[in-house]
Amino acid sequence: MKKILKTSFFVFSFLALFYSNAFAFLEFQKEKILSTDVPGVRGINFKPDGSIMYITNRVANHDAYIVQYSLSTPFDISTATRTFVDGAGTKLTCSTDMQLPHAIEFKPDGTRMFITTNKDHSGNPGVAVYQFKLTTAWDTSTLDCEKIFEVDITGVGNEDQVRTLTFKPDGTRMFVGGKTQDKIREYILTTPFDLRSGVSVGSLSASLASSSDGGMRNIQLHSDGSILYVAGDGNNNIHKYTLSTPWDITTISSTSTEYELGSRVSHMRGFIFTANFTKLFVTNDAGSTASTNKIFEYSLACAGTITCIDASNNNDVKAIIEANVELSKRIIKNNTLPIFHRIEWLRRHKNKDNLSNLNAEIDFTNEKISKLVSALKSSKKEVDRSYESEDWFQWSEGRVSLGKNKSINSSSRDFHSYGISVGADKIKDDDRDAMHGYVFQYANDNVDIGSSGTKLETDAYSFALYDTKLRDDHVFTDALIGVSLLDIDQKRVTFGNTLEGNREGQQIYGSFNFGKRIVDEDLNLNPGIKLDLGYTKLKAFRERTVVGDSLADALLYKEQNIKSALITLGVLLDKTDTDKEEDEIINHHGRLEYIADLSPSSDAEFYYLNSQSTVYNYNVENKSKHNLRIGYGFDVTSITGWSFVGNFERLQSNGKGYSNDIYLSVGYVPIDAMKFVFDVNNFENTSFSYTNNINGFDLKMSSNYNFISDVPDYGANIEISNKF
């Protein structure tokens, strides 16, 4: 029986301790003694990047100073060295000398500083917030007093020791707390971070729910306003309260979670969490000996101490995952459309003697390079030469895209991209209405996410095979299959810290198009239906810290699979005009298409690197099921050989997203008497030549360059000859 009682008591005690958060602790890292520089340490703050530390200092006669330190390693107090070594620091004065300083806050750009004071013993303004202008951002040696704002204590009680200060991130609200009454008061600022005008006492005030954190020393609100951290000298620990309504301190929870700092903190004066809540810094001044003026540094593992932000609720994280899904579809779209543009061009120009957009010869002395590009050389054709199955025709197309994707539950995304396609095709089995070919494609895609600097940059390398067939009844079928390699650079900015990572991916995609060409003298119609399928696999990758210690922010993303399926119903229109005076053929073409996005949702799993047991999941639903694409383009072909193809297309989705795409192709199809040659020999000897026969005379122009020689080496020649 005794054994059972002992066991029960042990279990009960364990559970009691667990649920009382006794195990919620902070891990002590290091301390720094400031007694030599700061005889009366009070408040503490940092420049957001952790390179500068600020300490408010009260000397023996109660005069106020600000001491500035430089940190060679961000947020590492052991590397802190005092910037200004004269005296006790930069003296704080405003009309008269300021006394008894405490909390310190900055405007986010470092051009303003705010410090609280107690009621002093010399008749100076009592409980007040002092506002200073910094001529040079973050440099306290350039400060100048702008305003003494005396705290309105109406309704809060007799408060003579204002110790705490914090702002809403946008600077429209200021929260001030006092030690005597242990209450917090809200102030509303008409002009953000400016106390000189338009300041009113808010209707919100709150008392601390626990006496253990009485004697309030400092407060700090989480960046989303949902959590309030308080420290007092009742037990020198940190207390966490939740606010059911963000930024509404009247909705503070009735109980707090307590986090022990250890017996080393005997007389807390101030504290501050880094913006990403990975570190806590506490100032201590027991007053008995000089060595008690210290800063203590604690680490916070997101795994269960102070706070662990649900990564699946982070708008930028969700936007990154959504952007990857959008990116996979966009790469496929940008790869397939140039191919269909080529196929459509072939149908419009199938009776031309030469189906190349570009017919310049490129000769590389390097054998490997020469073999690589030789397949892309088009066949030179005589005017009266008939098509043969071995004839290859070269084409190319460039693209520029701009667009935006909006989401209710995540950060908005702006993207811009460009790409180029270079391909070759040939007649199939001597049938002028059947062709097949291949294409190499490169694309660069950039996505800007939110407003903090988060972005994705992707390089995509693709190869595809395609086939087209136009039957006697004017029914056509088009098909393609392709693969892509993706190289994604990701940068995420959170709480002023930058996290970067590189992610690789592979794609396979295919498309099948079925339609009918209705030929008319004035206007040709091409109604059709198209099916696009794609599969993208993104490899797992981890974020890496760029500046500061932000391990708790770094995420590892697991492998993600993205499937896409789209059905397009639409009609293409084209009309051909001939300008006999200019010897030009102009073809106008347009499109109107409805796209049904039937892609399934995609699941993404990720976790904090220092809390791998908690895996977050975010499901990216297909929010753009209905889409509309409209477009207009034209191509011009001159008898002299020049050609120009241009397309503008806009894709509009029901999910408040859109894309504007411009496709351009400029080419030259020389007549049989004309030839261009571009010769490259490892960039040491590069030459360009042009030959043509004009009225029986041979004209040749040539030039050569040396791109890497220290001494400029170039030349040009013109030759005119005739055979008698």
PDB file of N, CA and C in Angstrom, residues 73-153:
ATOM      1  N   THR A  73      30.114  40.072 -33.332  1.00  0.00           N
ATOM      2  CA  THR A  73      29.221  38.985 -33.699  1.00  0.00           C
ATOM      3  C   THR A  73      27.819  39.366 -33.267  1.00  0.00           C
ATOM      4  N   PRO A  74      26.857  39.421 -34.184  1.00  0.00           N
ATOM      5  CA  PRO A  74      25.517  39.885 -33.830  1.00  0.00           C
ATOM      6  C   PRO A  74      24.921  39.145 -32.646  1.00  0.00           C
ATOM      7  N   PHE A  75      24.389  39.908 -31.687  1.00  0.00           N
ATOM      8  CA  PHE A  75      23.701  39.392 -30.508  1.00  0.00           C
ATOM      9  C   PHE A  75      24.585  38.511 -29.627  1.00  0.00           C
ATOM     10  N   ASP A  76      25.885  38.649 -29.723  1.00  0.00           N
ATOM     11  CA  ASP A  76      26.809  37.932 -28.853  1.00  0.00           C
ATOM     12  C   ASP A  76      27.438  38.951 -27.904  1.00  0.00           C
ATOM     13  N   ILE A  77      26.954  39.022 -26.666  1.00  0.00           N
ATOM     14  CA  ILE A  77      27.390  40.057 -25.743  1.00  0.00           C
ATOM     15  C   ILE A  77      28.856  39.927 -25.360  1.00  0.00           C
ATOM     16  N   SER A  78      29.427  38.739 -25.522  1.00  0.00           N
ATOM     17  CA  SER A  78      30.841  38.575 -25.202  1.00  0.00           C
ATOM     18  C   SER A  78      31.732  39.341 -26.167  1.00  0.00           C
ATOM     19  N   THR A  79      31.206  39.724 -27.333  1.00  0.00           N
ATOM     20  CA  THR A  79      31.985  40.463 -28.329  1.00  0.00           C
ATOM     21  C   THR A  79      31.703  41.958 -28.273  1.00  0.00           C
ATOM     22  N   ALA A  80      30.962  42.408 -27.244  1.00  0.00           N
ATOM     23  CA  ALA A  80      30.571  43.809 -27.139  1.00  0.00           C
ATOM     24  C   ALA A  80      31.730  44.672 -26.651  1.00  0.00           C
ATOM     25  N   THR A  81      31.987  45.760 -27.352  1.00  0.00           N
ATOM     26  CA  THR A  81      32.979  46.749 -26.936  1.00  0.00           C
ATOM     27  C   THR A  81      32.324  48.124 -26.949  1.00  0.00           C
ATOM     28  N   ARG A  82      32.621  48.909 -25.951  1.00  0.00           N
ATOM     29  CA  ARG A  82      32.002  50.215 -25.810  1.00  0.00           C
ATOM     30  C   ARG A  82      32.449  51.139 -26.937  1.00  0.00           C
ATOM     31  N   THR A  83      31.469  51.834 -27.524  1.00  0.00           N
ATOM     32  CA  THR A  83      31.765  52.701 -28.665  1.00  0.00           C
ATOM     33  C   THR A  83      32.340  54.033 -28.219  1.00  0.00           C
ATOM     34  N   PHE A  84      31.722  54.672 -27.246  1.00  0.00           N
ATOM     35  CA  PHE A  84      32.174  55.963 -26.741  1.00  0.00           C
ATOM     36  C   PHE A  84      32.687  55.760 -25.318  1.00  0.00           C
ATOM     37  N   VAL A  85      33.941  56.005 -25.097  1.00  0.00           N
ATOM     38  CA  VAL A  85      34.581  55.624 -23.839  1.00  0.00           C
ATOM     39  C   VAL A  85      34.736  56.768 -22.870  1.00  0.00           C
ATOM     40  N   ASP A  86      34.340  57.959 -23.237  1.00  0.00           N
ATOM     41  CA  ASP A  86      34.485  59.096 -22.351  1.00  0.00           C
ATOM     42  C   ASP A  86      33.352  59.131 -21.324  1.00  0.00           C
ATOM     43  N   GLY A  87      33.710  59.237 -20.046  1.00  0.00           N
ATOM     44  CA  GLY A  87      32.706  59.370 -19.024  1.00  0.00           C
ATOM     45  C   GLY A  87      31.809  58.163 -18.899  1.00  0.00           C
ATOM     46  N   ALA A  88      30.556  58.440 -18.514  1.00  0.00           N
ATOM     47  CA  ALA A  88      29.593  57.381 -18.269  1.00  0.00           C
ATOM     48  C   ALA A  88      28.746  57.061 -19.487  1.00  0.00           C
ATOM     49  N   GLY A  89      29.054  57.695 -20.608  1.00  0.00           N
ATOM     50  CA  GLY A  89      28.285  57.505 -21.830  1.00  0.00           C
ATOM     51  C   GLY A  89      27.801  58.835 -22.355  1.00  0.00           C
ATOM     52  N   THR A  90      26.776  58.823 -23.193  1.00  0.00           N
ATOM     53  CA  THR A  90      26.188  60.049 -23.705  1.00  0.00           C
ATOM     54  C   THR A  90      25.119  60.520 -22.728  1.00  0.00           C
ATOM     55  N   LYS A  91      25.304  61.722 -22.184  1.00  0.00           N
ATOM     56  CA  LYS A  91      24.372  62.229 -21.190  1.00  0.00           C
ATOM     57  C   LYS A  91      23.043  62.579 -21.839  1.00  0.00           C
ATOM     58  N   LEU A  92      21.951  62.197 -21.151  1.00  0.00           N
ATOM     59  CA  LEU A  92      20.609  62.464 -21.629  1.00  0.00           C
ATOM     60  C   LEU A  92      20.101  63.745 -20.995  1.00  0.00           C
ATOM     61  N   THR A  93      19.878  64.738 -21.795  1.00  0.00           N
ATOM     62  CA  THR A  93      19.415  66.031 -21.299  1.00  0.00           C
ATOM     63  C   THR A  93      18.322  66.548 -22.211  1.00  0.00           C
ATOM     64  N   CYS A  94      17.342  67.222 -21.604  1.00  0.00           N
ATOM     65  CA  CYS A  94      16.207  67.772 -22.350  1.00  0.00           C
ATOM     66  C   CYS A  94      15.680  68.963 -21.551  1.00  0.00           C
ATOM     67  N   SER A  95      16.091  70.171 -21.922  1.00  0.00           N
ATOM     68  CA  SER A  95      15.833  71.382 -21.128  1.00  0.00           C
ATOM     69  C   SER A  95      16.659  71.349 -19.859  1.00  0.00           C
ATOM     70  N   THR A  96      16.438  70.324 -19.033  1.00  0.00           N
ATOM     71  CA  THR A  96      17.275  70.067 -17.875  1.00  0.00           C
ATOM     72  C   THR A  96      17.796  68.651 -17.977  1.00  0.00           C
ATOM     73  N   ASP A  97      18.707  68.333 -17.087  1.00  0.00           N
ATOM     74  CA  ASP A  97      19.259  66.990 -17.113  1.00  0.00           C
ATOM     75  C   ASP A  97      18.188  65.965 -16.781  1.00  0.00           C
ATOM     76  N   MET A  98      18.167  64.914 -17.561  1.00  0.00           N
ATOM     77  CA  MET A  98      17.249  63.813 -17.345  1.00  0.00           C
ATOM     78  C   MET A  98      17.789  62.924 -16.234  1.00  0.00           C
ATOM     79  N   GLN A  99      16.894  62.349 -15.412  1.00  0.00           N
ATOM     80  CA  GLN A  99      17.315  61.513 -14.308  1.00  0.00           C
ATOM     81  C   GLN A  99      16.526  60.206 -14.283  1.00  0.00           C
ATOM     82  N   LEU A 100      17.129  59.203 -13.681  1.00  0.00           N
ATOM     83  CA  LEU A 100      16.524  57.903 -13.419  1.00  0.00           C
ATOM     84  C   LEU A 100      15.931  57.265 -14.689  1.00  0.00           C
ATOM     85  N   PRO A 101      16.757  56.960 -15.676  1.00  0.00           N
ATOM     86  CA  PRO A 101      16.255  56.348 -16.914  1.00  0.00           C
ATOM     87  C   PRO A 101      15.964  54.858 -16.732  1.00  0.00           C
ATOM     88  N   HIS A 102      15.084  54.348 -17.576  1.00  0.00           N
ATOM     89  CA  HIS A 102      14.787  52.926 -17.514  1.00  0.00           C
ATOM     90  C   HIS A 102      14.658  52.339 -18.921  1.00  0.00           C
ATOM     91  N   ALA A 103      13.456  52.036 -19.362  1.00  0.00           N
ATOM     92  CA  ALA A 103      13.257  51.335 -20.632  1.00  0.00           C
ATOM     93  C   ALA A 103      13.702  52.199 -21.807  1.00  0.00           C
ATOM     94  N   ILE A 104      14.159  51.526 -22.866  1.00  0.00           N
ATOM     95  CA  ILE A 104      14.625  52.201 -24.067  1.00  0.00           C
ATOM     96  C   ILE A 104      14.029  51.515 -25.296  1.00  0.00           C
ATOM     97  N   GLU A 105      13.475  52.319 -26.220  1.00  0.00           N
ATOM     98  CA  GLU A 105      12.901  51.825 -27.462  1.00  0.00           C
ATOM     99  C   GLU A 105      13.348  52.720 -28.616  1.00  0.00           C
ATOM    100  N   PHE A 106      13.311  52.168 -29.834  1.00  0.00           N
ATOM    101  CA  PHE A 106      13.719  52.902 -31.021  1.00  0.00           C
ATOM    102  C   PHE A 106      12.628  52.838 -32.083  1.00  0.00           C
ATOM    103  N   LYS A 107      12.565  53.885 -32.891  1.00  0.00           N
ATOM    104  CA  LYS A 107      11.825  53.806 -34.134  1.00  0.00           C
ATOM    105  C   LYS A 107      12.530  52.798 -35.028  1.00  0.00           C
ATOM    106  N   PRO A 108      11.793  51.979 -35.805  1.00  0.00           N
ATOM    107  CA  PRO A 108      12.439  50.904 -36.574  1.00  0.00           C
ATOM    108  C   PRO A 108      13.593  51.332 -37.455  1.00  0.00           C
ATOM    109  N   ASP A 109      13.605  52.585 -37.939  1.00  0.00           N
ATOM    110  CA  ASP A 109      14.707  53.030 -38.791  1.00  0.00           C
ATOM    111  C   ASP A 109      15.853  53.647 -38.011  1.00  0.00           C
ATOM    112  N   GLY A 110      15.757  53.673 -36.667  1.00  0.00           N
ATOM    113  CA  GLY A 110      16.850  54.160 -35.844  1.00  0.00           C
ATOM    114  C   GLY A 110      17.002  55.667 -35.785  1.00  0.00           C
ATOM    115  N   THR A 111      16.016  56.422 -36.253  1.00  0.00           N
ATOM    116  CA  THR A 111      16.119  57.879 -36.252  1.00  0.00           C
ATOM    117  C   THR A 111      15.491  58.514 -35.011  1.00  0.00           C
ATOM    118  N   ARG A 112      14.811  57.721 -34.187  1.00  0.00           N
ATOM    119  CA  ARG A 112      14.237  58.226 -32.938  1.00  0.00           C
ATOM    120  C   ARG A 112      14.465  57.227 -31.828  1.00  0.00           C
ATOM    121  N   MET A 113      14.624  57.753 -30.597  1.00  0.00           N
ATOM    122  CA  MET A 113      14.825  56.938 -29.410  1.00  0.00           C
ATOM    123  C   MET A 113      13.886  57.429 -28.324  1.00  0.00           C
ATOM    124  N   PHE A 114      13.332  56.505 -27.535  1.00  0.00           N
ATOM    125  CA  PHE A 114      12.390  56.813 -26.473  1.00  0.00           C
ATOM    126  C   PHE A 114      12.874  56.164 -25.185  1.00  0.00           C
ATOM    127  N   ILE A 115      12.838  56.916 -24.067  1.00  0.00           N
ATOM    128  CA  ILE A 115      13.302  56.417 -22.778  1.00  0.00           C
ATOM    129  C   ILE A 115      12.313  56.860 -21.707  1.00  0.00           C
ATOM    130  N   THR A 116      11.988  55.953 -20.772  1.00  0.00           N
ATOM    131  CA  THR A 116      11.096  56.275 -19.659  1.00  0.00           C
ATOM    132  C   THR A 116      11.920  56.728 -18.449  1.00  0.00           C
ATOM    133  N   THR A 117      11.235  57.526 -17.570  1.00  0.00           N
ATOM    134  CA  THR A 117      11.881  57.986 -16.342  1.00  0.00           C
ATOM    135  C   THR A 117      10.928  57.871 -15.167  1.00  0.00           C
ATOM    136  N   ASN A 118      11.516  57.824 -13.951  1.00  0.00           N
ATOM    137  CA  ASN A 118      10.751  57.901 -12.727  1.00  0.00           C
ATOM    138  C   ASN A 118      10.575  59.352 -12.322  1.00  0.00           C
ATOM    139  N   LYS A 119       9.770  59.565 -11.268  1.00  0.00           N
ATOM    140  CA  LYS A 119       9.711  60.873 -10.633  1.00  0.00           C
ATOM    141  C   LYS A 119      11.013  61.081  -9.900  1.00  0.00           C
ATOM    142  N   ASP A 120      11.722  62.157 -10.212  1.00  0.00           N
ATOM    143  CA  ASP A 120      13.034  62.357  -9.620  1.00  0.00           C
ATOM    144  C   ASP A 120      12.935  63.212  -8.367  1.00  0.00           C
ATOM    145  N   HIS A 121      14.085  63.622  -7.870  1.00  0.00           N
ATOM    146  CA  HIS A 121      14.161  64.325  -6.601  1.00  0.00           C
ATOM    147  C   HIS A 121      14.580  65.768  -6.768  1.00  0.00           C
ATOM    148  N   SER A 122      14.487  66.299  -7.986  1.00  0.00           N
ATOM    149  CA  SER A 122      14.983  67.646  -8.248  1.00  0.00           C
ATOM    150  C   SER A 122      13.948  68.528  -8.925  1.00  0.00           C
ATOM    151  N   GLY A 123      12.695  68.124  -8.918  1.00  0.00           N
ATOM    152  CA  GLY A 123      11.673  68.946  -9.522  1.00  0.00           C
ATOM    153  C   GLY A 123      11.552  68.832 -11.025  1.00  0.00           C
ATOM    154  N   ASN A 124      12.311  67.949 -11.648  1.00  0.00           N
ATOM    155  CA  ASN A 124      12.181  67.728 -13.080  1.00  0.00           C
ATOM    156  C   ASN A 124      10.900  66.966 -13.379  1.00  0.00           C
ATOM    157  N   PRO A 125      10.484  66.949 -14.638  1.00  0.00           N
ATOM    158  CA  PRO A 125       9.281  66.174 -14.970  1.00  0.00           C
ATOM    159  C   PRO A 125       9.368  64.768 -14.416  1.00  0.00           C
ATOM    160  N   GLY A 126       8.260  64.335 -13.859  1.00  0.00           N
ATOM    161  CA  GLY A 126       8.251  63.047 -13.210  1.00  0.00           C
ATOM    162  C   GLY A 126       8.088  61.906 -14.160  1.00  0.00           C
ATOM    163  N   VAL A 127       6.998  61.136 -14.016  1.00  0.00           N
ATOM    164  CA  VAL A 127       6.800  59.978 -14.869  1.00  0.00           C
ATOM    165  C   VAL A 127       6.575  60.456 -16.301  1.00  0.00           C
ATOM    166  N   ALA A 128       7.505  60.146 -17.182  1.00  0.00           N
ATOM    167  CA  ALA A 128       7.483  60.697 -18.528  1.00  0.00           C
ATOM    168  C   ALA A 128       8.209  59.776 -19.492  1.00  0.00           C
ATOM    169  N   VAL A 129       7.902  59.993 -20.784  1.00  0.00           N
ATOM    170  CA  VAL A 129       8.630  59.366 -21.878  1.00  0.00           C
ATOM    171  C   VAL A 129       9.364  60.466 -22.623  1.00  0.00           C
ATOM    172  N   TYR A 130      10.670  60.334 -22.736  1.00  0.00           N
ATOM    173  CA  TYR A 130      11.501  61.297 -23.442  1.00  0.00           C
ATOM    174  C   TYR A 130      11.715  60.821 -24.885  1.00  0.00           C
ATOM    175  N   GLN A 131      11.520  61.745 -25.824  1.00  0.00           N
ATOM    176  CA  GLN A 131      11.702  61.441 -27.237  1.00  0.00           C
ATOM    177  C   GLN A 131      12.923  62.199 -27.754  1.00  0.00           C
ATOM    178  N   PHE A 132      13.867  61.443 -28.354  1.00  0.00           N
ATOM    179  CA  PHE A 132      15.092  62.013 -28.901  1.00  0.00           C
ATOM    180  C   PHE A 132      15.160  61.754 -30.407  1.00  0.00           C
ATOM    181  N   LYS A 133      15.702  62.712 -31.122  1.00  0.00           N
ATOM    182  CA  LYS A 133      16.005  62.546 -32.536  1.00  0.00           C
ATOM    183  C   LYS A 133      17.475  62.195 -32.680  1.00  0.00           C
ATOM    184  N   LEU A 134      17.768  61.209 -33.528  1.00  0.00           N
ATOM    185  CA  LEU A 134      19.138  60.825 -33.832  1.00  0.00           C
ATOM    186  C   LEU A 134      19.476  61.300 -35.239  1.00  0.00           C
ATOM    187  N   THR A 135      20.372  62.263 -35.328  1.00  0.00           N
ATOM    188  CA  THR A 135      20.757  62.810 -36.626  1.00  0.00           C
ATOM    189  C   THR A 135      21.321  61.726 -37.528  1.00  0.00           C
ATOM    190  N   THR A 136      22.151  60.868 -36.959  1.00  0.00           N
ATOM    191  CA  THR A 136      22.640  59.679 -37.654  1.00  0.00           C
ATOM    192  C   THR A 136      21.954  58.469 -37.051  1.00  0.00           C
ATOM    193  N   ALA A 137      21.259  57.705 -37.884  1.00  0.00           N
ATOM    194  CA  ALA A 137      20.484  56.576 -37.388  1.00  0.00           C
ATOM    195  C   ALA A 137      21.345  55.633 -36.561  1.00  0.00           C
ATOM    196  N   TRP A 138      20.820  55.242 -35.380  1.00  0.00           N
ATOM    197  CA  TRP A 138      21.423  54.277 -34.472  1.00  0.00           C
ATOM    198  C   TRP A 138      22.685  54.785 -33.782  1.00  0.00           C
ATOM    199  N   ASP A 139      23.029  56.053 -33.965  1.00  0.00           N
ATOM    200  CA  ASP A 139      24.213  56.645 -33.335  1.00  0.00           C
ATOM    201  C   ASP A 139      23.750  57.581 -32.217  1.00  0.00           C
ATOM    202  N   THR A 140      23.854  57.129 -30.962  1.00  0.00           N
ATOM    203  CA  THR A 140      23.341  57.905 -29.844  1.00  0.00           C
ATOM    204  C   THR A 140      24.181  59.127 -29.521  1.00  0.00           C
ATOM    205  N   SER A 141      25.370  59.233 -30.104  1.00  0.00           N
ATOM    206  CA  SER A 141      26.161  60.446 -29.896  1.00  0.00           C
ATOM    207  C   SER A 141      25.578  61.629 -30.651  1.00  0.00           C
ATOM    208  N   THR A 142      24.622  61.392 -31.544  1.00  0.00           N
ATOM    209  CA  THR A 142      24.011  62.457 -32.348  1.00  0.00           C
ATOM    210  C   THR A 142      22.599  62.781 -31.892  1.00  0.00           C
ATOM    211  N   LEU A 143      22.220  62.365 -30.658  1.00  0.00           N
ATOM    212  CA  LEU A 143      20.851  62.548 -30.210  1.00  0.00           C
ATOM    213  C   LEU A 143      20.551  64.003 -29.864  1.00  0.00           C
ATOM    214  N   ASP A 144      19.297  64.367 -29.990  1.00  0.00           N
ATOM    215  CA  ASP A 144      18.810  65.702 -29.661  1.00  0.00           C
ATOM    216  C   ASP A 144      17.386  65.559 -29.154  1.00  0.00           C
ATOM    217  N   CYS A 145      17.089  66.138 -28.010  1.00  0.00           N
ATOM    218  CA  CYS A 145      15.772  65.990 -27.399  1.00  0.00           C
ATOM    219  C   CYS A 145      14.705  66.701 -28.224  1.00  0.00           C
ATOM    220  N   GLU A 146      13.589  65.977 -28.478  1.00  0.00           N
ATOM    221  CA  GLU A 146      12.462  66.539 -29.216  1.00  0.00           C
ATOM    222  C   GLU A 146      11.234  66.792 -28.337  1.00  0.00           C
ATOM    223  N   LYS A 147      11.017  65.947 -27.327  1.00  0.00           N
ATOM    224  CA  LYS A 147       9.773  66.033 -26.582  1.00  0.00           C
ATOM    225  C   LYS A 147       9.889  65.332 -25.244  1.00  0.00           C
ATOM    226  N   ILE A 148       9.315  65.972 -24.197  1.00  0.00           N
ATOM    227  CA  ILE A 148       9.092  65.316 -22.914  1.00  0.00           C
ATOM    228  C   ILE A 148       7.594  65.077 -22.802  1.00  0.00           C
ATOM    229  N   PHE A 149       7.181  63.838 -22.850  1.00  0.00           N
ATOM    230  CA  PHE A 149       5.769  63.497 -22.788  1.00  0.00           C
ATOM    231  C   PHE A 149       5.467  62.936 -21.410  1.00  0.00           C
ATOM    232  N   GLU A 150       4.808  63.746 -20.576  1.00  0.00           N
ATOM    233  CA  GLU A 150       4.450  63.292 -19.243  1.00  0.00           C
ATOM    234  C   GLU A 150       3.292  62.314 -19.323  1.00  0.00           C
ATOM    235  N   VAL A 151       3.436  61.212 -18.657  1.00  0.00           N
ATOM    236  CA  VAL A 151       2.456  60.144 -18.715  1.00  0.00           C
ATOM    237  C   VAL A 151       1.191  60.547 -17.973  1.00  0.00           C
ATOM    238  N   ASP A 152       0.058  60.394 -18.625  1.00  0.00           N
ATOM    239  CA  ASP A 152      -1.240  60.646 -18.020  1.00  0.00           C
ATOM    240  C   ASP A 152      -1.631  59.425 -17.197  1.00  0.00           C
ATOM    241  N   ILE A 153      -1.662  59.591 -15.903  1.00  0.00           N
ATOM    242  CA  ILE A 153      -1.929  58.451 -15.034  1.00  0.00           C
ATOM    243  C   ILE A 153      -3.381  58.404 -14.595  1.00  0.00           C
TER     244      ILE A 153
END
